[in-house]
């Protein structure tokens, strides 16, 4: 190795956040906390309780709930095998037969949930092992011993040795699992839960779209699908946005029918789409077969004229769905919630039915949806629970924050209240005590760890955006009179210790 190359290798590697993930730093995190705190407060006034669910779950939970055909499940999930502990340690040459036997048992018992290809993979690996075993023990000879062994390694690596799990792409499936697992149908109904936290989807990163993003969501689960529940959930999100002073809020609602009426509409839509297939782009053409509803989502300029003439689901709802939909609208009006009906709002996930809604806000470009939600009666049952009605929403917190920042509604970063400029050993002891008392009283205090000249300390206080500098030198300590400098106007005054605290308290109450 040349000297240059050796040097290069020594240089420590520079790490960067993974594509699509972000570091949230102060002061921005103050805004995140403000948003989350507001959610806690508003949701609590509606009787919602916080739920925290794991960040990963079995892949088949999401596949079942979200739907195998959706983009989320078919291509956006971060999935890995969580290897069964019963297969540790790794097998050695001598224990290969025992190991394969164990894998077979675990497939059988369901400890490793069986999947289609597993048996085949196991058989291939076992056969290859037998071949290699014979080679090693000299029972047979091969020209390509290297290839045979390498093939074994590949087949071994392809074996599924544990449960397939995924980072959660959304949380509704988990909340429904929890409802079943914890027998929540025994609780007073409906059960009202909310959550906040990171979700993971392997999408193309851009403004307002990340691979790790954050959602704040809520779900109402129980026996009733009363339209007032739909309206109250929507009212709650709108109140939350209102409290945050989110700008340009637009609520769109629609009903996408139920298992009775939607399939009939979808067939009608498909038939109509086939008539105009030639005029559609390749994406929409494909969707005529896979999911005709998604064609309504199209943003392609050339397709808009055609889509406008397609049949609308509102005209094809069954009687129950039509009644439910008009009652939801009436309930929204009673609550003073302003909405726009949008017949093209269909939402991407399989589990939605009847009420669907989406909220957009300003300053977000094409990624302008800050909240999506809808009714999902039957999802709990689909996951093995009792018949249950459900409705919920998920807010994209990243986008919510972007919009608040763009419109200047982000609250200003809180600087320090007091910077303590101290000089001398005795003053240091007093400064430590003062810092403790001020912090106990709720003030944020910066106490420099080493002595510095007053001039330098005041400059530092300015840089940190402190409101006051508390100056403690030998004089102050011996007199028992402390100097407080207001940094905004440079004014100075002396206080005894109790007076100082009282003064600061008063100023804070006046928000000065
Ligand atoms: P979009 O149409 O924007 O992809 P979606 O229909 O996939 O949204 P949902 O699954 O309903 O979104 O999630 C609810 C909200 O979560 C969205 O309205 C959006 O604000 C936010 N969201 C979804 N995916 C992302 C992402 N990759 N990055 C940031 N926020 C996201
Ligand atoms: Mg999406």
XYZ file of C-alpha atoms and ligand atoms in Angstrom:
544
model
C 0.000 0.000 0.000
C 1.376 3.456 -0.873
C 1.843 6.005 1.859
C -0.865 8.213 0.382
C -3.383 5.405 0.406
C -2.513 4.537 4.000
C -3.140 8.149 5.050
C -6.466 8.166 3.262
C -7.561 5.050 5.109
C -6.647 6.527 8.464
C -8.893 9.531 7.937
C -11.995 8.926 10.003
C -15.124 8.437 8.004
C -17.603 11.308 7.953
C -21.062 10.142 8.843
C -24.194 11.771 7.549
C -27.850 11.281 8.358
C -29.428 8.647 6.112
C -31.239 9.954 3.029
C -34.740 11.047 3.898
C -34.036 11.396 7.633
C -33.408 14.685 9.404
C -31.912 16.001 12.602
C -34.238 18.356 14.429
C -32.216 20.904 16.327
C -32.836 23.754 18.731
C -34.316 26.291 18.358
C -36.664 24.472 15.934
C -37.388 21.763 18.498
C -39.030 24.432 20.663
C -41.684 24.708 17.955
C -42.040 20.911 17.810
C -42.589 20.846 21.554
C -45.088 23.670 21.333
C -47.054 21.799 18.658
C -47.000 18.553 20.630
C -47.912 20.264 23.882
C -50.856 21.942 22.169
C -51.981 18.552 20.842
C -51.832 17.057 24.354
C -53.919 19.931 25.683
C -56.546 20.089 22.934
C -57.006 16.319 22.635
C -57.361 15.974 26.395
C -60.266 18.437 26.330
C -62.030 15.970 24.001
C -61.369 13.075 26.364
C -58.625 11.397 24.339
C -55.875 9.475 26.113
C -52.338 9.082 24.809
C -51.170 5.723 23.535
C -47.575 4.766 22.723
C -47.136 1.796 20.454
C -43.933 0.095 19.275
C -42.031 1.465 16.325
C -41.956 -1.957 14.693
C -44.577 -4.643 14.317
C -45.001 -7.835 12.378
C -45.027 -7.071 8.666
C -48.239 -8.999 8.126
C -50.110 -6.661 10.504
C -49.440 -3.781 8.120
C -49.958 -5.934 5.037
C -53.363 -7.003 6.329
C -54.503 -3.606 7.592
C -53.075 -1.161 5.084
C -53.481 -3.549 2.154
C -50.980 -5.557 0.145
C -51.727 -3.618 -3.057
C -51.006 -0.184 -1.638
C -47.764 1.657 -2.391
C -46.983 1.676 1.319
C -46.955 -2.093 1.692
C -45.781 -3.043 -1.775
C -42.724 -0.803 -1.887
C -42.309 1.684 0.946
C -41.821 -0.357 4.122
C -38.522 -0.937 5.893
C -38.665 -4.637 6.540
C -36.200 -7.021 8.119
C -36.093 -10.468 9.660
C -35.974 -10.527 13.430
C -34.039 -13.741 13.857
C -35.467 -16.259 16.312
C -33.396 -16.580 19.478
C -34.000 -20.314 19.368
C -31.572 -20.476 16.439
C -28.617 -19.046 18.308
C -25.719 -19.540 18.175
C -24.914 -19.835 14.471
C -24.506 -23.457 13.382
C -21.073 -24.984 12.890
C -20.244 -27.596 10.268
C -20.893 -30.306 12.833
C -24.326 -29.033 13.838
C -25.800 -28.270 10.419
C -28.235 -31.192 10.411
C -29.533 -30.324 13.870
C -29.859 -26.691 12.822
C -31.968 -27.448 9.740
C -34.141 -29.736 11.858
C -34.709 -26.891 14.303
C -35.625 -24.468 11.535
C -38.139 -26.981 10.237
C -39.689 -27.310 13.707
C -39.937 -23.549 14.119
C -41.717 -23.238 10.753
C -44.126 -25.975 11.832
C -44.909 -24.554 15.260
C -45.461 -21.098 13.808
C -42.669 -19.682 15.957
C -41.342 -18.484 12.625
C -44.610 -17.520 10.893
C -44.741 -19.620 7.737
C -44.533 -17.945 4.347
C -44.914 -19.426 0.889
C -41.298 -19.819 -0.172
C -39.860 -20.968 3.152
C -40.275 -24.698 2.633
C -38.650 -24.527 -0.755
C -35.752 -22.443 0.529
C -35.180 -24.882 3.369
C -35.238 -27.885 1.064
C -32.730 -26.282 -1.305
C -30.386 -25.391 1.542
C -30.611 -28.889 3.035
C -29.901 -30.574 -0.300
C -26.952 -28.301 -0.917
C -25.676 -29.019 2.583
C -25.824 -32.759 1.917
C -23.799 -32.244 -1.250
C -21.178 -30.169 0.560
C -21.130 -32.575 3.512
C -20.340 -35.452 1.167
C -17.568 -33.412 -0.403
C -16.050 -32.534 2.946
C -16.118 -36.060 4.250
C -14.506 -37.296 1.022
C -17.538 -39.392 0.047
C -17.731 -37.564 -3.272
C -15.545 -35.345 -5.383
C -16.306 -32.227 -7.318
C -14.522 -30.086 -9.885
C -16.320 -27.069 -8.470
C -16.050 -27.506 -4.724
C -15.676 -23.724 -4.333
C -18.898 -23.020 -6.207
C -20.747 -25.705 -4.240
C -19.718 -24.218 -0.931
C -20.496 -20.696 -2.073
C -23.939 -21.834 -3.234
C -24.546 -23.279 0.221
C -23.639 -19.941 1.796
C -26.065 -18.117 -0.497
C -28.880 -20.566 0.177
C -28.226 -20.414 3.901
C -28.378 -16.600 3.801
C -31.687 -16.769 1.972
C -33.281 -18.870 4.732
C -35.812 -17.000 6.784
C -34.748 -17.545 10.373
C -37.278 -15.356 12.117
C -40.375 -13.212 11.979
C -40.555 -10.577 9.316
C -41.055 -7.184 10.960
C -41.406 -3.654 9.589
C -40.835 -0.156 10.854
C -44.322 1.279 11.167
C -45.444 3.256 8.098
C -48.504 4.469 10.034
C -50.050 3.719 13.410
C -53.734 2.907 12.887
C -52.994 -0.791 12.393
C -51.065 -0.851 15.682
C -53.819 0.956 17.572
C -56.360 -1.590 16.320
C -54.037 -4.424 17.371
C -53.802 -2.854 20.823
C -57.594 -2.541 21.042
C -57.879 -6.279 20.427
C -54.861 -7.425 22.428
C -55.860 -5.472 25.539
C -59.547 -6.352 25.323
C -60.459 -2.687 25.074
C -63.985 -3.513 23.963
C -64.581 -4.102 27.706
C -63.914 -0.424 28.422
C -66.596 2.254 28.197
C -67.110 2.844 24.470
C -65.997 4.497 22.371
C -62.309 4.284 23.227
C -60.594 7.528 22.254
C -56.845 7.386 21.769
C -54.166 9.614 20.295
C -50.511 9.100 19.501
C -47.514 10.985 18.199
C -44.198 9.764 16.882
C -42.080 8.797 13.915
C -43.305 6.783 10.920
C -41.157 5.296 8.171
C -41.818 5.112 4.453
C -39.265 4.627 1.728
C -40.504 7.414 -0.525
C -38.594 9.852 -2.720
C -37.461 12.576 -0.308
C -38.459 16.158 -1.133
C -39.829 19.175 0.684
C -42.496 17.925 3.085
C -41.779 14.274 2.271
C -39.271 12.300 4.285
C -38.451 8.678 4.958
C -38.683 9.203 8.681
C -41.484 11.635 9.348
C -43.717 12.355 12.311
C -47.423 11.962 12.743
C -49.864 13.090 15.376
C -52.979 10.992 15.102
C -56.133 9.973 16.893
C -58.561 7.074 16.683
C -62.074 6.493 18.015
C -62.985 2.820 18.320
C -66.209 1.292 19.526
C -69.688 0.125 18.741
C -71.119 3.292 17.253
C -70.668 4.946 13.887
C -72.856 7.926 14.800
C -72.138 10.805 12.406
C -71.533 13.044 15.429
C -68.391 11.007 16.141
C -67.026 11.755 12.662
C -67.867 15.425 13.084
C -66.346 15.684 16.549
C -63.074 14.116 15.438
C -62.863 16.619 12.594
C -63.839 19.460 14.926
C -60.968 18.415 17.209
C -58.320 18.619 14.453
C -59.683 21.957 13.317
C -59.575 23.291 16.872
C -55.985 22.091 17.195
C -54.992 23.869 13.959
C -56.865 26.944 15.091
C -54.992 27.035 18.392
C -51.707 26.840 16.463
C -52.906 29.638 14.148
C -52.168 27.480 11.126
C -52.831 29.552 7.999
C -54.846 28.730 4.893
C -56.537 25.715 6.422
C -58.876 23.970 3.983
C -60.956 20.947 4.976
C -62.133 18.639 2.196
C -64.601 15.860 2.887
C -66.151 13.036 0.930
C -67.869 9.713 1.430
C -66.436 6.722 -0.384
C -69.287 4.383 0.463
C -69.130 0.954 2.016
C -68.641 -2.667 1.000
C -72.142 -2.603 -0.457
C -72.049 0.391 -2.720
C -68.380 1.103 -3.383
C -67.612 -2.005 -5.485
C -70.559 -1.207 -7.755
C -69.305 2.348 -8.184
C -65.757 1.155 -8.804
C -67.025 -1.130 -11.580
C -68.971 1.724 -13.134
C -65.898 3.935 -12.889
C -63.749 1.247 -14.471
C -66.173 0.858 -17.361
C -66.229 4.614 -17.955
C -62.446 4.822 -17.723
C -62.020 2.049 -20.259
C -64.009 4.146 -22.741
C -61.466 6.974 -22.470
C -58.394 4.831 -21.845
C -56.530 6.141 -24.913
C -56.656 9.689 -23.593
C -55.116 8.795 -20.220
C -51.449 8.657 -19.229
C -49.676 5.359 -18.464
C -50.141 5.631 -14.661
C -53.892 6.088 -14.922
C -54.142 3.409 -17.594
C -52.537 0.959 -15.203
C -54.807 2.027 -12.376
C -57.937 1.259 -14.381
C -57.100 -2.355 -13.603
C -55.419 -2.110 -10.182
C -57.333 0.670 -8.430
C -59.601 2.889 -10.550
C -60.378 5.169 -7.593
C -56.766 6.322 -7.605
C -57.237 7.791 -11.089
C -59.316 10.500 -9.389
C -56.127 11.468 -7.502
C -54.358 12.325 -10.742
C -52.720 15.727 -10.934
C -51.934 15.402 -14.666
C -53.196 18.534 -16.424
C -54.183 16.608 -19.560
C -56.456 14.269 -17.592
C -58.417 16.875 -15.661
C -61.055 17.475 -18.354
C -61.717 13.751 -18.644
C -61.890 13.172 -14.900
C -64.384 16.019 -14.463
C -66.884 14.071 -16.571
C -66.559 10.756 -14.689
C -69.397 9.469 -12.496
C -69.270 10.705 -8.893
C -69.566 8.400 -5.930
C -71.946 10.748 -4.110
C -74.536 9.870 -6.776
C -74.014 6.149 -6.225
C -73.992 5.738 -2.444
C -76.383 3.213 -0.955
C -79.159 4.640 1.169
C -77.362 4.072 4.482
C -74.164 5.692 3.280
C -76.021 8.643 1.762
C -77.910 9.206 5.031
C -74.700 8.916 7.035
C -72.895 11.364 4.786
C -75.561 14.036 4.950
C -75.763 13.637 8.728
C -71.983 14.144 9.006
C -72.287 17.358 7.013
C -75.143 18.528 9.208
C -73.121 17.723 12.338
C -70.162 19.702 10.994
C -72.414 22.674 10.371
C -73.772 22.481 13.913
C -70.175 22.736 15.104
C -69.388 25.658 12.837
C -66.769 23.638 10.970
C -66.344 24.945 7.421
C -65.784 22.242 4.826
C -65.657 21.751 1.097
C -67.069 18.658 -0.550
C -64.503 17.053 -2.808
C -65.834 14.081 -4.721
C -62.338 13.212 -5.932
C -60.966 12.683 -2.435
C -60.492 8.922 -2.182
C -57.394 8.435 0.038
C -54.779 5.805 -0.561
C -55.325 3.165 2.092
C -57.535 0.133 1.644
C -59.254 0.295 4.995
C -61.183 3.527 4.590
C -64.941 3.624 4.078
C -67.680 6.252 4.212
C -66.329 9.505 5.658
C -62.916 10.532 4.354
C -61.284 13.883 4.834
C -58.109 15.740 4.129
C -56.854 19.072 5.377
C -54.425 21.260 3.480
C -52.530 24.326 4.647
C -50.526 27.072 2.985
C -46.860 27.352 2.208
C -46.246 23.695 1.383
C -46.156 23.545 -2.430
C -47.462 20.294 -3.844
C -47.020 18.386 -0.558
C -49.765 20.461 1.030
C -51.835 17.817 2.851
C -51.267 18.210 6.585
C -53.899 15.751 7.726
C -55.690 12.763 6.304
C -58.377 10.724 7.925
C -61.469 8.677 7.621
C -63.762 5.977 8.842
C -62.567 2.378 8.888
C -65.393 0.243 10.284
C -64.416 -3.401 10.087
C -60.649 -2.968 10.337
C -60.536 -4.332 13.900
C -62.531 -7.342 12.738
C -60.202 -7.831 9.779
C -57.352 -8.077 12.310
C -59.145 -10.758 14.285
C -61.075 -8.632 16.787
C -64.778 -8.136 17.480
C -66.947 -6.145 15.047
C -65.947 -2.568 15.738
C -66.500 0.833 14.194
C -63.579 3.174 13.852
C -62.584 6.592 12.654
C -59.339 8.496 12.900
C -56.865 10.860 11.336
C -53.146 11.380 11.045
C -51.501 14.782 10.908
C -48.129 15.145 9.188
C -46.237 16.991 11.900
C -43.266 17.853 9.663
C -45.560 19.581 7.192
C -47.579 21.257 9.930
C -44.356 22.750 11.275
C -43.147 23.793 7.826
C -46.408 25.644 7.266
C -46.208 27.379 10.652
C -42.646 28.453 9.902
C -43.508 29.700 6.412
C -46.317 31.870 7.725
C -44.212 33.243 10.572
C -46.526 31.738 13.166
C -43.715 29.955 14.906
C -43.307 31.302 18.459
C -39.988 33.041 19.034
C -37.213 31.023 20.576
C -36.928 31.561 24.287
C -33.489 32.937 25.155
C -32.053 32.751 28.673
C -33.754 34.841 31.299
C -30.653 35.524 33.359
C -26.955 35.321 32.637
C -24.908 35.391 35.838
C -21.646 37.294 35.424
C -19.492 36.486 38.425
C -15.897 37.206 39.443
C -14.038 35.864 42.474
C -14.312 32.736 44.635
C -16.891 34.139 47.067
C -18.972 35.462 44.214
C -18.856 32.029 42.565
C -20.414 30.419 45.635
C -23.139 33.085 45.709
C -23.685 32.690 41.955
C -24.236 28.949 42.327
C -26.802 29.560 45.071
C -28.507 32.326 43.060
C -28.699 30.084 39.985
C -30.344 27.341 42.036
C -32.950 29.711 43.516
C -33.733 31.317 40.159
C -34.093 27.956 38.430
C -36.352 26.715 41.226
C -38.502 29.765 40.552
C -38.695 28.728 36.892
C -36.211 31.129 35.298
C -33.712 29.871 32.753
C -30.224 30.691 33.937
C -26.805 30.530 32.333
C -24.046 30.160 34.903
C -20.594 30.285 33.263
C -18.402 27.462 34.576
C -15.218 29.533 34.761
C -14.541 33.073 35.808
C -14.491 35.695 33.061
C -14.063 39.464 32.962
C -17.381 41.296 33.264
C -17.025 42.796 29.759
C -16.615 39.383 28.187
C -19.437 37.946 30.283
C -21.841 40.674 29.171
C -20.932 40.076 25.524
C -21.644 36.397 26.040
C -25.006 37.215 27.674
C -25.912 39.305 24.615
C -25.005 36.512 22.214
C -27.209 34.062 24.086
C -30.123 36.493 23.928
C -30.347 36.760 27.708
C -32.835 39.281 29.076
C -30.821 40.148 32.178
C -27.289 39.934 33.411
C -26.915 39.420 37.140
C -23.575 40.905 38.116
C -21.878 39.402 41.157
C -18.471 40.672 42.231
C -16.790 41.096 45.609
C -18.658 44.363 46.256
C -22.070 42.893 45.570
C -21.425 39.903 47.769
C -20.161 41.881 50.749
C -22.892 44.550 50.451
C -25.633 41.952 49.924
C -26.875 44.093 47.047
C -26.898 42.467 43.630
C -26.673 44.359 40.348
C -29.216 43.468 37.683
C -28.646 44.813 34.189
C -31.483 44.809 31.672
C -29.732 43.999 28.428
C -32.315 45.498 26.075
C -31.765 49.072 27.305
C -28.597 48.771 29.391
C -30.314 50.050 32.553
C -28.981 48.830 35.883
C -30.397 48.575 39.411
C -29.378 47.036 42.742
C -31.531 44.600 44.680
C -31.330 42.524 47.813
C -31.682 38.832 47.091
C -35.408 38.536 47.940
C -36.221 41.813 46.143
C -34.448 40.618 43.035
C -36.518 37.454 42.841
C -39.680 39.444 43.448
C -38.727 41.945 40.734
C -38.023 39.206 38.167
C -41.279 37.451 39.017
C -43.236 40.645 38.435
C -41.488 41.342 35.139
C -42.217 37.795 33.987
C -45.890 38.102 34.898
C -45.978 41.268 32.774
C -44.223 39.291 30.022
C -41.400 41.842 29.883
P -49.480 12.033 0.583
O -50.604 11.984 -0.390
O -48.976 13.404 0.821
O -48.418 11.046 0.263
P -50.671 10.114 2.324
O -52.030 9.954 1.789
O -49.646 9.115 1.992
O -50.108 11.579 1.974
P -51.388 9.460 5.031
O -50.874 8.090 4.953
O -52.827 9.688 5.095
O -50.730 10.344 3.885
O -50.703 10.224 6.259
C -51.288 11.384 6.839
C -50.374 12.569 6.740
O -49.034 12.223 7.028
C -50.295 13.205 5.363
O -51.365 14.067 5.130
C -48.985 13.948 5.431
O -49.157 15.199 6.063
C -48.151 13.066 6.319
N -47.198 12.264 5.521
C -47.431 11.124 4.837
N -46.306 10.661 4.263
C -45.324 11.547 4.594
C -43.920 11.636 4.325
N -43.288 10.710 3.607
N -43.230 12.687 4.842
C -43.854 13.627 5.591
N -45.163 13.593 5.883
C -45.891 12.569 5.399
Mg -48.204 8.964 0.516
